[in-house]
Short mmCIF file of N, CA, C and O in Angstrom, two decimals:
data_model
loop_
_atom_site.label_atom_id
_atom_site.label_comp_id
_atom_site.label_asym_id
_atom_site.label_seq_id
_atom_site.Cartn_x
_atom_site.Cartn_y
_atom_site.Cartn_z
N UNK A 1 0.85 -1.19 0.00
CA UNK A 1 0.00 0.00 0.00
C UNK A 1 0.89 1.24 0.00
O UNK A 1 1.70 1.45 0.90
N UNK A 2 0.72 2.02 -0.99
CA UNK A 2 1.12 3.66 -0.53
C UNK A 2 0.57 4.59 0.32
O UNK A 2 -0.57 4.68 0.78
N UNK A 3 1.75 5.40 0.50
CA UNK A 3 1.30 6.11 1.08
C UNK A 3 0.87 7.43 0.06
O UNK A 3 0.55 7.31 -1.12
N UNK A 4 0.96 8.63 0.77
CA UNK A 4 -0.11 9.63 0.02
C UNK A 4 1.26 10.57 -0.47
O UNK A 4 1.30 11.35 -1.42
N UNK A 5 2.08 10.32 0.27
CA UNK A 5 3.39 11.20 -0.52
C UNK A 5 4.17 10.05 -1.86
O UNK A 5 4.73 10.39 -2.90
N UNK A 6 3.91 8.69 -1.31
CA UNK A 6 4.60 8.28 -2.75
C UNK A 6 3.13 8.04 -3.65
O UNK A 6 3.19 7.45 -4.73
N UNK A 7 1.84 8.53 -3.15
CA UNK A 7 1.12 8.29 -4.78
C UNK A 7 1.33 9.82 -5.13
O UNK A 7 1.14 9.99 -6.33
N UNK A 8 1.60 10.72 -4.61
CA UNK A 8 1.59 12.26 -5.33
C UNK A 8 2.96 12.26 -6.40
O UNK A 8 3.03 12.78 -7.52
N UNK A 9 4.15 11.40 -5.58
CA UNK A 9 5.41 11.57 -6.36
C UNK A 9 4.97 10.75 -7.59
O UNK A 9 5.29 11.28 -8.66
N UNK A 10 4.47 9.87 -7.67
CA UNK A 10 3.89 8.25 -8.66
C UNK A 10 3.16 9.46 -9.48
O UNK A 10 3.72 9.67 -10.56
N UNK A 11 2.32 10.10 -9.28
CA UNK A 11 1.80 10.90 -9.91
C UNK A 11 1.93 12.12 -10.26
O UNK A 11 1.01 12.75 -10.78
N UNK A 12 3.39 12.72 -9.95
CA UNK A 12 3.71 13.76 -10.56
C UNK A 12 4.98 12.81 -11.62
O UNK A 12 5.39 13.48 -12.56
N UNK A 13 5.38 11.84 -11.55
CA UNK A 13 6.27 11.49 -12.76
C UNK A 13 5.61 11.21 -13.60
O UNK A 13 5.92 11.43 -14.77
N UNK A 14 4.38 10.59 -13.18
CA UNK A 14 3.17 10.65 -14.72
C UNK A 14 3.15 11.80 -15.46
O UNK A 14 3.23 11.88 -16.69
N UNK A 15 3.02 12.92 -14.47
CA UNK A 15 2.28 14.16 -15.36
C UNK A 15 3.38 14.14 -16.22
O UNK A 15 3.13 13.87 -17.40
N UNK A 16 5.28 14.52 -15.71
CA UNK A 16 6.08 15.11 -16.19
C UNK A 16 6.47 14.50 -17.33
O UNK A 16 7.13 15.05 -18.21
N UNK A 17 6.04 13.26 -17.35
CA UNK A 17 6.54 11.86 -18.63
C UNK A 17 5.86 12.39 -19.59
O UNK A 17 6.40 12.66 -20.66
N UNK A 18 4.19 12.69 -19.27
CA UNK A 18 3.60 12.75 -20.22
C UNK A 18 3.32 14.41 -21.16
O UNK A 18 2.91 14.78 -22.26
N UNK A 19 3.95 15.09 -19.68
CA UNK A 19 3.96 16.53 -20.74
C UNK A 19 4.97 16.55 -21.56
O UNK A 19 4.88 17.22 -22.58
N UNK A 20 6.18 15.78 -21.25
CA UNK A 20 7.54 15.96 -21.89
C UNK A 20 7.12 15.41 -23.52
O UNK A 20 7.29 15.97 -24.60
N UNK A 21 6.52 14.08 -23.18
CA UNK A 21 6.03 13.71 -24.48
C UNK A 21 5.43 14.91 -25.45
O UNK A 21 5.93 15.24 -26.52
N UNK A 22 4.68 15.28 -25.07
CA UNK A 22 3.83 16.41 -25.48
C UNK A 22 4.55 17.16 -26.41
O UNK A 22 4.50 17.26 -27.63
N UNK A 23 5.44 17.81 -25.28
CA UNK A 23 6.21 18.96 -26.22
C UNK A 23 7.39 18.21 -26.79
O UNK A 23 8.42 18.85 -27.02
N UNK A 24 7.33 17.14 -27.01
CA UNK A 24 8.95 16.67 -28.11
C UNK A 24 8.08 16.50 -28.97
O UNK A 24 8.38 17.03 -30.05
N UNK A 25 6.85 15.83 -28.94
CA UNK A 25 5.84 15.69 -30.40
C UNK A 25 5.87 16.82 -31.19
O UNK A 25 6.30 16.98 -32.34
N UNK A 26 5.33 17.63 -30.37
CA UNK A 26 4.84 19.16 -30.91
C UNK A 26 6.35 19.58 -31.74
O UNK A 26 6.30 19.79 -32.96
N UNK A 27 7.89 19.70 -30.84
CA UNK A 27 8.53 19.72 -31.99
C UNK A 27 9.14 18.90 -32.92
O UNK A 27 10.10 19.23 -33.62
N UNK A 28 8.37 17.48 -32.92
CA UNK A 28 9.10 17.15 -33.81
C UNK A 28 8.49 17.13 -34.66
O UNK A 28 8.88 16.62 -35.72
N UNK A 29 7.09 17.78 -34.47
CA UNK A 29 6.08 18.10 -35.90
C UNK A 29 6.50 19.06 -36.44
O UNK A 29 6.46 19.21 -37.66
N UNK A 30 6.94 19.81 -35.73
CA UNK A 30 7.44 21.78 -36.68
C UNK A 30 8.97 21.21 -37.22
O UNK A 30 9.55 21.51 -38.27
N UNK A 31 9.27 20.61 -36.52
CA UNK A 31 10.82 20.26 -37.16
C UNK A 31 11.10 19.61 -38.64
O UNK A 31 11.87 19.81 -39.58
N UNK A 32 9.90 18.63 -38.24
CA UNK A 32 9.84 18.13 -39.73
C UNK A 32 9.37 18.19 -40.43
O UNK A 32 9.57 17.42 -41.37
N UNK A 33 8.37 19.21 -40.49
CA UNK A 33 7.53 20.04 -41.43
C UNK A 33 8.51 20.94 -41.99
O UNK A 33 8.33 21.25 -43.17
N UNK A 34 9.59 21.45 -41.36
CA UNK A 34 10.44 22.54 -42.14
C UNK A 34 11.47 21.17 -42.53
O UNK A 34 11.85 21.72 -43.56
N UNK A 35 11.98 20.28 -42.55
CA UNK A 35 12.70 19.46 -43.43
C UNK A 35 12.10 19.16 -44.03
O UNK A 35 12.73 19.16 -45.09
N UNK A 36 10.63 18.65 -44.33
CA UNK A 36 9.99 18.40 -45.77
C UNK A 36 9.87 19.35 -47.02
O UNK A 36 10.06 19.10 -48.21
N UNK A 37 9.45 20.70 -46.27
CA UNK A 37 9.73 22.06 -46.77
C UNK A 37 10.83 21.92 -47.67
O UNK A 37 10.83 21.71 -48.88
N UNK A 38 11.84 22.07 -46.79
CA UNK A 38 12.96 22.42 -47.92
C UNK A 38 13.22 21.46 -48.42
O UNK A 38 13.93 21.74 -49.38
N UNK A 39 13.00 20.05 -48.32
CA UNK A 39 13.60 19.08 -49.63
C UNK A 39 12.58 19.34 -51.11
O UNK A 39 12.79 19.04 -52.29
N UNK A 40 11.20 20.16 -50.32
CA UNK A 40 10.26 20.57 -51.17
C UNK A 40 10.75 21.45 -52.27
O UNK A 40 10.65 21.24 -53.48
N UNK A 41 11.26 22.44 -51.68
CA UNK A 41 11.85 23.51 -52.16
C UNK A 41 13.36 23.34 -53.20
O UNK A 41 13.63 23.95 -54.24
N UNK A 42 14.26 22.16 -52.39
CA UNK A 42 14.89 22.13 -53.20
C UNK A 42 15.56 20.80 -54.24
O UNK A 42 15.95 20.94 -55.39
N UNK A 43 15.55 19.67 -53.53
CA UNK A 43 15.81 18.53 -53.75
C UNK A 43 14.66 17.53 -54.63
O UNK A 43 14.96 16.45 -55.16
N UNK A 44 13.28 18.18 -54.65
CA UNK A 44 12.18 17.26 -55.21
C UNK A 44 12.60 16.83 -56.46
O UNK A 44 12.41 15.62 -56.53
N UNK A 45 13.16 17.33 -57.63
CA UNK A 45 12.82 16.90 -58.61
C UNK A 45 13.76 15.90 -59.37
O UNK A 45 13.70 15.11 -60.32
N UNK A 46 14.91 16.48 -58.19
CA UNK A 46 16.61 15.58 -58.21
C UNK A 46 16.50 14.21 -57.46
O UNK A 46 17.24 13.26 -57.70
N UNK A 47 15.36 14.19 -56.40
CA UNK A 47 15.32 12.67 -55.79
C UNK A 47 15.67 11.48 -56.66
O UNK A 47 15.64 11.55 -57.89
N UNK A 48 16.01 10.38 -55.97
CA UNK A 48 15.66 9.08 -56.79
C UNK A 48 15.92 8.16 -55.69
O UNK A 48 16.95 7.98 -55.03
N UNK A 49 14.57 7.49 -55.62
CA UNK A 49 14.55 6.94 -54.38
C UNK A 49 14.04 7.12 -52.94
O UNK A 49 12.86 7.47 -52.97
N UNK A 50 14.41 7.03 -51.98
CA UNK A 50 13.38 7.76 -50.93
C UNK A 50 14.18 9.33 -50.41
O UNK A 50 15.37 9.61 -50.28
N UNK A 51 13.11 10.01 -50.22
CA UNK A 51 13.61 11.44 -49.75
C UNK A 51 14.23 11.59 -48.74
O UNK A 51 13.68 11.15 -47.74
N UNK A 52 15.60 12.26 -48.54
CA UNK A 52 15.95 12.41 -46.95
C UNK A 52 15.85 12.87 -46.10
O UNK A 52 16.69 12.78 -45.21
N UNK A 53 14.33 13.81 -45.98
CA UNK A 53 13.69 13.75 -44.39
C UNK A 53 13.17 12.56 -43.99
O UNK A 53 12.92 12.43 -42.79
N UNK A 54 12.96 11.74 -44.69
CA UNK A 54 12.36 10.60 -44.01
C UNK A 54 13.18 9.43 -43.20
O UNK A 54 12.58 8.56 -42.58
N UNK A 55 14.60 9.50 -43.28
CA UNK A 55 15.49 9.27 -42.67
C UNK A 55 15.13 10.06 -41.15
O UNK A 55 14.32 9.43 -40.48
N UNK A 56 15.48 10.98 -40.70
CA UNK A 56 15.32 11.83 -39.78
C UNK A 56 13.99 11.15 -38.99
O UNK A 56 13.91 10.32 -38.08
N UNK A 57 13.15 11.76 -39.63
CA UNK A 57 11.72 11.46 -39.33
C UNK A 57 11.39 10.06 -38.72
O UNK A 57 10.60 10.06 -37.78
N UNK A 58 12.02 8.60 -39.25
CA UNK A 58 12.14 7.66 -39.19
C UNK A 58 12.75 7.33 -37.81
O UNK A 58 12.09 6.62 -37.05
N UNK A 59 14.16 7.88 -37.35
CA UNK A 59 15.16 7.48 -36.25
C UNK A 59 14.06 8.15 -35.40
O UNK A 59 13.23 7.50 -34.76
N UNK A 60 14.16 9.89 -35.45
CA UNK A 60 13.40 10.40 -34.53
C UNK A 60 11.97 10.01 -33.86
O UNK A 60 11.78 10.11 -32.65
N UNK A 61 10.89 9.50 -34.86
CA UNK A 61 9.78 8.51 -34.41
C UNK A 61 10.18 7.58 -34.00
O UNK A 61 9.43 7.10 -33.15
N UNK A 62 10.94 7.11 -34.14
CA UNK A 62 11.41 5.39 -32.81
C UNK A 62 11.35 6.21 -31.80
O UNK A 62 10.31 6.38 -31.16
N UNK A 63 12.34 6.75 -31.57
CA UNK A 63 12.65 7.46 -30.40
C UNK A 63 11.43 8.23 -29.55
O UNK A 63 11.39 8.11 -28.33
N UNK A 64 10.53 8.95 -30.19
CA UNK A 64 9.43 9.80 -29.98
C UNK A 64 8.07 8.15 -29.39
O UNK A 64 7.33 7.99 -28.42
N UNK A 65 8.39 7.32 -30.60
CA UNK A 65 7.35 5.88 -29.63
C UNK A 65 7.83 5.18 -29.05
O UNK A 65 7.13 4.21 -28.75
N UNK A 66 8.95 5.20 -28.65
CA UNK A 66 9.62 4.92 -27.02
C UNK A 66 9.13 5.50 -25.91
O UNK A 66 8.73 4.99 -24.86
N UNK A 67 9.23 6.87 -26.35
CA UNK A 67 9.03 7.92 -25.22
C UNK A 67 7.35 8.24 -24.61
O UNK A 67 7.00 8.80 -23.57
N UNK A 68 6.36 7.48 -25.99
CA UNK A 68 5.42 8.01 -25.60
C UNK A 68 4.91 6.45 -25.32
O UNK A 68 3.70 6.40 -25.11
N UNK A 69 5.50 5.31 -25.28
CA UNK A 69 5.23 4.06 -24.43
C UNK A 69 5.38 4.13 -23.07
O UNK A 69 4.58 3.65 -22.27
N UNK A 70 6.78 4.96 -22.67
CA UNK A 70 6.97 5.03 -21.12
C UNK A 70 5.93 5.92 -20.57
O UNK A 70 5.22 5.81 -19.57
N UNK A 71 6.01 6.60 -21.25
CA UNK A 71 4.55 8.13 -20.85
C UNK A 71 3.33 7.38 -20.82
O UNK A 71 2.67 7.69 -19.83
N UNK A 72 2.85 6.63 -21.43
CA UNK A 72 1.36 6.28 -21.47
C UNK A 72 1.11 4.75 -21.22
O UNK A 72 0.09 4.41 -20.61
N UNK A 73 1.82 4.02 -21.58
CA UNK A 73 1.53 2.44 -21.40
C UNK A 73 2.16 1.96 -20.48
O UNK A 73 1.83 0.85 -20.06
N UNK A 74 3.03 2.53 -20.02
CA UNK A 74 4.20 1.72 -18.83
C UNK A 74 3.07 1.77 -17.58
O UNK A 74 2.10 2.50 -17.39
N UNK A 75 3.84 0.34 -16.62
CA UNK A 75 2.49 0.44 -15.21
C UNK A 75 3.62 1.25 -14.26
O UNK A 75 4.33 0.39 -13.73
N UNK A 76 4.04 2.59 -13.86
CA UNK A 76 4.36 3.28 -13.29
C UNK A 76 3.96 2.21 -12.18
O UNK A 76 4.78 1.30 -12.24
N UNK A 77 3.01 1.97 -11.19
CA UNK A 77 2.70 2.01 -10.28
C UNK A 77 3.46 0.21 -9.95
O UNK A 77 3.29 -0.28 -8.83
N UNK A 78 4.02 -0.34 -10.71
CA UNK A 78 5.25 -1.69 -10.57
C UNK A 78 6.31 -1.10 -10.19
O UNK A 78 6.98 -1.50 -9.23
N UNK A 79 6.59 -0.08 -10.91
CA UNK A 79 7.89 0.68 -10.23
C UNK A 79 8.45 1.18 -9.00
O UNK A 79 9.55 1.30 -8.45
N UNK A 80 6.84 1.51 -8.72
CA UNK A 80 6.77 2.42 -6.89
C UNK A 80 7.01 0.55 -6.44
O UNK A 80 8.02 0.43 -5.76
N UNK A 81 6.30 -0.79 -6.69
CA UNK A 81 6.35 -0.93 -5.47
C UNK A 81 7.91 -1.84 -5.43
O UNK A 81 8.31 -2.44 -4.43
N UNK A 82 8.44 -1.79 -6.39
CA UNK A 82 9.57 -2.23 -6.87
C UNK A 82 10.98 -2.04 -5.67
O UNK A 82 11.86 -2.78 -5.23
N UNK A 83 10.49 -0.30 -5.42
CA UNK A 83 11.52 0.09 -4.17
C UNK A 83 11.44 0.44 -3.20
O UNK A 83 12.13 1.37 -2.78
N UNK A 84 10.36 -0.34 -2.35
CA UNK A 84 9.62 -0.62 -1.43
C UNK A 84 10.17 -1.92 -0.53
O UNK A 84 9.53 -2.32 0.44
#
């Protein structure tokens, strides 16, 4: 059983997991909206093969559904009683 200071801590690493998620999404949407941009701008018609924001885009989404597995699907509350 917890107590009321480790469900507040249990529940402020939730919040912080899940805002962090938040804002790496958010930039890694503007981020790669301006690398599509400019391969738009300059590389489109020279391609052959796959474009290279999607490289980027590719590593960085692993990474981004890592981050938003620990944020949202992980049982946080195995962890509390883990170090107990």
């Amino acid at each position: 059983m917890e107590t009321t200071q480790q469900r507040d801590e249990r529940l402020w690493r939730i919040a912080k997991a899940r805002a962090g998620f938040k804002s790496h999404l958010i930039i890694y949407l503007v981020i790669n909206m301006g690398l599509w941009a400019v391969w738009f701008l300059t590389d489109r018609d020279m391609s052959e093969g796959i474009p290279w924001p999607a490289w980027p885009a590719l590593g960085w989404g692993i990474a981004l559904a890592y981050q938003y597995f620990n944020a949202f699907r992980k049982d946080t509350y195995d962890d509390t009683l883990k170090r107990i």
